[in-house]
Amino acid sequence: MHALTDGPRRAERRTDKRPLAGVLAANTISIAGSSLTLIGVPWFVLQTTGSAGRAGVVAFCATLPVIVAALVGGPVIDRIGRRRVSVASDLISGLSVGAIPLLHHAGVLEFWMLCALMAVGGLVHTPGLTARAVLLPNLAEHAGTTITRAAGLYDAVSRGARMIGAAVAGLLIAAFGAETVLLLDAATFGASALLVTALLRGVPAAEPQRTTGKVSFGAYRAELAEGWAFMTRTRLLLGVTVMVMMTNGLDQGWSSVLLPVHGREALGGATAIGLMISLFGGFALLGALFYGMWGERFPRRAVFTAAFLLSGATRYVVAALTDTTLPLAVTMALAGLGAGMLNPILTTVMYEQVPEALRSRVSGVATAGCELTMPMGGLAAGLLVDGFGVTTALLLFGGTYLLTTLAPMVFPAWRGLDEGPDGGPAGGPEISRTEPALPGSAREASSPHPSAR
């Protein structure tokens, strides 16, 4: 009798969808909250200081720790436990964001405190996203679904959360001010922590992995050296990393300084900024879906080049030459459509070019490399705006972006985009698709990817 009842219970546990639903919901709430910060913090700095340069300094402080988190995150997350890391990340992020308006209301907020709070948030936020992302294969199996379907849901809700969060942020800032938006962001981190605490309890993959090796500086150095050596020998991967490193830095300057300043001076305020970011995110989701359905019919290098040209310099040039909302809104929609096609191509290239045993090492180096210029992007944008004005800064950034995205048309190594791992045409059955690259993970076979802009 016990044998008859125990089997169904085990089957029921194996197909429990609540942990997967909990991670998707937590990620949706957390990313939507981060979209509030993306608009709320630059707007808060511009309102309280009036300085684009100081907005750039805050962006520098917020993004520099992300590089450190990308390099050292994976083994530490496994040893502490993914559920604990996710919860701690959300709680610390919520406290760091919520402290900004509270300290400002009390009249004690200094500029260095704002920078320090943003640095703490930047340091802990990426490990939380990574901890949830690397659970997807296990949660998909637990829910009785495929990894591909789970990854598709994960990406869809992430993009949707960014789109909705940006729109809500613009409206709330216009109605209630940036301080209220930052308090709401803190509350979203708390809600995410509660969901993960409640719904991931008892999932073995979410608990500490005691079998992982000892974490040491020597081990990290050896992994980084091995990943760096492989990447420098593979010219296509090196070219991808350098190109995305440049564009990520430029995009950071756009999102943290140039778009907020342009929105304040020419577009009418935070509502317009939220609209622009939402249009970009919504059409990026469409671009990813379109590429998934029809992308493999076309040469990858041509699609990649066209998508980057469409999503890159056009935004900067149109913003510099117009002071109305409609032209930039149309440009942002088209740019998002192109941007949505980039990550699927980069992910496939990573799978084709890197042996499975080296993926974590190579992707750790590539991810850190791609994020290397992000702190400098915001800082440079702020200094250029203060020194030469927003129009000049936009044109300089746009020109640099255009030159960068011409690389696939100029350098021979980029022809490898259209070649498979055996030197034949790309897209053959030899491509490994056993598990998807997970966004935000520096240790789980992730590909270098453009920033969310």
Tab-separated table of C-alpha atoms in Angstrom, residues 152-368:
chain	number	residue	atom	x	y	z
A	152	GLY	CA	12.105	31.259	-23.421
A	153	LEU	CA	9.749	32.150	-20.571
A	154	TYR	CA	12.654	33.529	-18.553
A	155	ASP	CA	13.804	35.794	-21.369
A	156	ALA	CA	10.254	36.874	-22.224
A	157	VAL	CA	9.337	37.876	-18.674
A	158	SER	CA	12.692	39.645	-18.224
A	159	ARG	CA	12.196	41.769	-21.320
A	160	GLY	CA	8.555	42.377	-20.455
A	161	ALA	CA	9.500	43.442	-16.939
A	162	ARG	CA	12.034	45.945	-18.263
A	163	MET	CA	9.479	47.349	-20.672
A	164	ILE	CA	6.701	47.712	-18.090
A	165	GLY	CA	9.052	48.927	-15.358
A	166	ALA	CA	10.429	51.702	-17.558
A	167	ALA	CA	6.957	52.924	-18.522
A	168	VAL	CA	5.751	52.872	-14.914
A	169	ALA	CA	8.904	54.659	-13.749
A	170	GLY	CA	8.371	57.531	-16.162
A	171	LEU	CA	4.768	58.001	-15.118
A	172	LEU	CA	5.491	57.741	-11.393
A	173	ILE	CA	8.400	60.189	-11.532
A	174	ALA	CA	6.204	62.696	-13.341
A	175	ALA	CA	3.396	62.233	-10.810
A	176	PHE	CA	5.174	61.707	-7.485
A	177	GLY	CA	8.895	62.383	-7.936
A	178	ALA	CA	12.028	60.249	-8.137
A	179	GLU	CA	12.134	59.599	-4.365
A	180	THR	CA	8.817	57.705	-4.472
A	181	VAL	CA	10.031	55.588	-7.375
A	182	LEU	CA	13.161	54.587	-5.472
A	183	LEU	CA	11.081	53.568	-2.441
A	184	LEU	CA	8.866	51.470	-4.710
A	185	ASP	CA	11.983	49.850	-6.164
A	186	ALA	CA	13.099	48.896	-2.656
A	187	ALA	CA	9.698	47.292	-2.060
A	188	THR	CA	9.992	45.217	-5.264
A	189	PHE	CA	13.288	43.759	-4.051
A	190	GLY	CA	11.595	42.758	-0.795
A	191	ALA	CA	8.749	41.048	-2.665
A	192	SER	CA	11.248	39.145	-4.812
A	193	ALA	CA	13.109	37.945	-1.718
A	194	LEU	CA	9.873	36.694	-0.135
A	195	LEU	CA	8.913	34.725	-3.268
A	196	VAL	CA	12.290	33.016	-3.518
A	197	THR	CA	12.339	32.231	0.208
A	198	ALA	CA	8.884	30.665	0.113
A	199	LEU	CA	8.908	28.789	-3.200
A	200	LEU	CA	12.503	27.532	-3.536
A	201	ARG	CA	12.738	25.969	-0.104
A	202	GLY	CA	13.486	22.266	-0.434
A	203	VAL	CA	14.797	22.424	-4.018
A	204	PRO	CA	18.186	20.609	-3.833
A	205	ALA	CA	19.847	22.673	-6.592
A	206	ALA	CA	18.977	25.883	-4.715
A	207	GLU	CA	20.827	24.795	-1.571
A	208	PRO	CA	24.609	24.949	-0.912
A	209	GLN	CA	26.614	22.556	-3.076
A	210	ARG	CA	29.046	20.980	-0.638
A	211	THR	CA	30.869	19.054	-3.341
A	212	THR	CA	32.221	22.170	-5.042
A	213	GLY	CA	35.948	22.701	-4.887
A	214	LYS	CA	37.712	25.113	-2.610
A	215	VAL	CA	37.343	28.739	-3.616
A	216	SER	CA	40.743	30.441	-3.796
A	217	PHE	CA	42.496	33.239	-5.604
A	218	GLY	CA	44.816	30.727	-7.251
A	219	ALA	CA	41.891	28.774	-8.681
A	220	TYR	CA	40.285	31.927	-10.046
A	221	ARG	CA	43.578	33.050	-11.566
A	222	ALA	CA	44.099	29.691	-13.252
A	223	GLU	CA	40.562	29.691	-14.687
A	224	LEU	CA	40.895	33.236	-15.939
A	225	ALA	CA	44.274	32.514	-17.524
A	226	GLU	CA	42.917	29.462	-19.308
A	227	GLY	CA	39.838	31.329	-20.522
A	228	TRP	CA	41.931	34.299	-21.647
A	229	ALA	CA	44.350	32.057	-23.543
A	230	PHE	CA	41.539	30.328	-25.425
A	231	MET	CA	39.766	33.578	-26.253
A	232	THR	CA	42.898	35.268	-27.609
A	233	ARG	CA	43.591	32.251	-29.824
A	234	THR	CA	40.053	32.426	-31.246
A	235	ARG	CA	39.984	35.650	-33.242
A	236	LEU	CA	36.227	35.653	-33.727
A	237	LEU	CA	35.570	35.467	-29.977
A	238	LEU	CA	38.178	38.139	-29.332
A	239	GLY	CA	36.581	40.376	-31.948
A	240	VAL	CA	33.107	39.840	-30.494
A	241	THR	CA	34.310	40.609	-26.981
A	242	VAL	CA	36.129	43.807	-27.996
A	243	MET	CA	33.187	45.021	-30.067
A	244	VAL	CA	30.592	44.358	-27.359
A	245	MET	CA	32.928	45.860	-24.757
A	246	MET	CA	32.907	49.106	-26.730
A	247	THR	CA	29.160	49.158	-27.388
A	248	ASN	CA	28.288	48.303	-23.781
A	249	GLY	CA	30.306	51.281	-22.584
A	250	LEU	CA	28.579	53.572	-25.073
A	251	ASP	CA	25.163	52.166	-24.128
A	252	GLN	CA	25.861	52.786	-20.455
A	253	GLY	CA	26.547	56.435	-21.245
A	254	TRP	CA	23.289	56.560	-23.202
A	255	SER	CA	21.055	55.067	-20.524
A	256	SER	CA	22.603	56.687	-17.448
A	257	VAL	CA	23.340	60.197	-18.728
A	258	LEU	CA	22.597	61.078	-22.360
A	259	LEU	CA	18.974	59.925	-22.571
A	260	PRO	CA	17.997	61.378	-19.147
A	261	VAL	CA	19.609	64.733	-19.956
A	262	HIS	CA	18.073	64.832	-23.437
A	263	GLY	CA	14.708	63.858	-21.956
A	264	ARG	CA	14.857	66.638	-19.398
A	265	GLU	CA	16.008	69.325	-21.837
A	266	ALA	CA	14.064	68.445	-24.995
A	267	LEU	CA	11.463	65.692	-24.564
A	268	GLY	CA	9.420	67.012	-21.670
A	269	GLY	CA	10.541	64.885	-18.744
A	270	ALA	CA	10.702	61.418	-17.247
A	271	THR	CA	7.512	60.139	-18.898
A	272	ALA	CA	9.102	60.451	-22.332
A	273	ILE	CA	12.227	58.624	-21.128
A	274	GLY	CA	10.103	55.758	-19.818
A	275	LEU	CA	8.305	55.586	-23.151
A	276	MET	CA	11.584	55.378	-25.076
A	277	ILE	CA	12.980	52.574	-22.937
A	278	SER	CA	9.682	50.685	-23.062
A	279	LEU	CA	9.533	50.900	-26.853
A	280	PHE	CA	13.083	49.638	-27.089
A	281	GLY	CA	12.387	46.707	-24.744
A	282	GLY	CA	9.103	45.718	-26.367
A	283	PHE	CA	10.513	45.685	-29.878
A	284	ALA	CA	13.636	43.862	-28.673
A	285	LEU	CA	11.339	41.063	-27.541
A	286	LEU	CA	9.748	41.025	-31.001
A	287	GLY	CA	13.183	40.964	-32.617
A	288	ALA	CA	14.218	37.951	-30.558
A	289	LEU	CA	11.003	36.134	-31.489
A	290	PHE	CA	11.411	36.968	-35.184
A	291	TYR	CA	14.996	35.724	-35.203
A	292	GLY	CA	13.979	32.525	-33.440
A	293	MET	CA	11.406	31.815	-36.144
A	294	TRP	CA	13.239	32.909	-39.304
A	295	GLY	CA	16.786	33.941	-38.413
A	296	GLU	CA	18.559	30.740	-39.434
A	297	ARG	CA	17.474	31.253	-43.054
A	298	PHE	CA	19.853	34.209	-43.443
A	299	PRO	CA	23.653	34.610	-43.186
A	300	ARG	CA	24.515	35.375	-39.596
A	301	ARG	CA	27.180	37.999	-40.317
A	302	ALA	CA	24.782	40.012	-42.476
A	303	VAL	CA	21.997	39.858	-39.874
A	304	PHE	CA	24.385	40.670	-37.027
A	305	THR	CA	25.891	43.666	-38.827
A	306	ALA	CA	22.538	45.043	-39.963
A	307	ALA	CA	21.019	44.575	-36.495
A	308	PHE	CA	23.888	46.380	-34.764
A	309	LEU	CA	23.853	49.240	-37.269
A	310	LEU	CA	20.102	49.593	-36.762
A	311	SER	CA	20.237	49.447	-32.966
A	312	GLY	CA	23.351	51.515	-32.382
A	313	ALA	CA	24.347	54.891	-33.804
A	314	THR	CA	20.863	55.788	-35.073
A	315	ARG	CA	19.582	56.562	-31.554
A	316	TYR	CA	22.355	59.016	-30.822
A	317	VAL	CA	22.134	60.847	-34.146
A	318	VAL	CA	18.334	61.201	-34.067
A	319	ALA	CA	18.419	62.413	-30.443
A	320	ALA	CA	21.096	64.974	-31.338
A	321	LEU	CA	19.171	66.330	-34.334
A	322	THR	CA	15.626	66.439	-32.985
A	323	ASP	CA	13.883	67.904	-29.961
A	324	THR	CA	10.544	66.112	-30.401
A	325	THR	CA	9.392	62.741	-29.143
A	326	LEU	CA	8.033	61.033	-32.267
A	327	PRO	CA	11.233	60.689	-34.356
A	328	LEU	CA	13.183	59.265	-31.422
A	329	ALA	CA	10.288	56.951	-30.471
A	330	VAL	CA	10.260	55.444	-33.972
A	331	THR	CA	14.044	55.129	-33.885
A	332	MET	CA	13.990	53.416	-30.494
A	333	ALA	CA	11.397	50.908	-31.710
A	334	LEU	CA	13.505	50.015	-34.765
A	335	ALA	CA	16.648	49.911	-32.638
A	336	GLY	CA	14.999	47.489	-30.229
A	337	LEU	CA	13.963	45.271	-33.135
A	338	GLY	CA	17.593	45.009	-34.212
A	339	ALA	CA	18.954	44.580	-30.689
A	340	GLY	CA	16.671	41.611	-30.052
A	341	MET	CA	18.444	39.632	-32.778
A	342	LEU	CA	21.941	40.060	-31.347
A	343	ASN	CA	21.992	37.803	-28.276
A	344	PRO	CA	20.735	34.646	-30.074
A	345	ILE	CA	23.593	34.992	-32.569
A	346	LEU	CA	26.212	35.604	-29.872
A	347	THR	CA	24.946	32.682	-27.803
A	348	THR	CA	25.166	30.325	-30.767
A	349	VAL	CA	28.700	31.494	-31.555
A	350	MET	CA	29.773	30.783	-27.984
A	351	TYR	CA	28.394	27.236	-28.175
A	352	GLU	CA	30.039	26.575	-31.522
A	353	GLN	CA	33.458	28.016	-30.755
A	354	VAL	CA	34.069	26.926	-27.145
A	355	PRO	CA	34.334	23.291	-25.943
A	356	GLU	CA	31.895	22.465	-23.158
A	357	ALA	CA	34.680	21.923	-20.605
A	358	LEU	CA	35.973	25.469	-21.138
A	359	ARG	CA	32.708	27.381	-21.422
A	360	SER	CA	32.617	28.635	-17.837
A	361	ARG	CA	36.212	29.845	-17.984
A	362	VAL	CA	35.891	31.520	-21.373
A	363	SER	CA	32.494	33.046	-20.647
A	364	GLY	CA	33.764	34.445	-17.337
A	365	VAL	CA	36.579	36.262	-19.125
A	366	ALA	CA	34.308	37.330	-21.986
A	367	THR	CA	31.580	38.645	-19.688
A	368	ALA	CA	34.047	40.614	-17.583
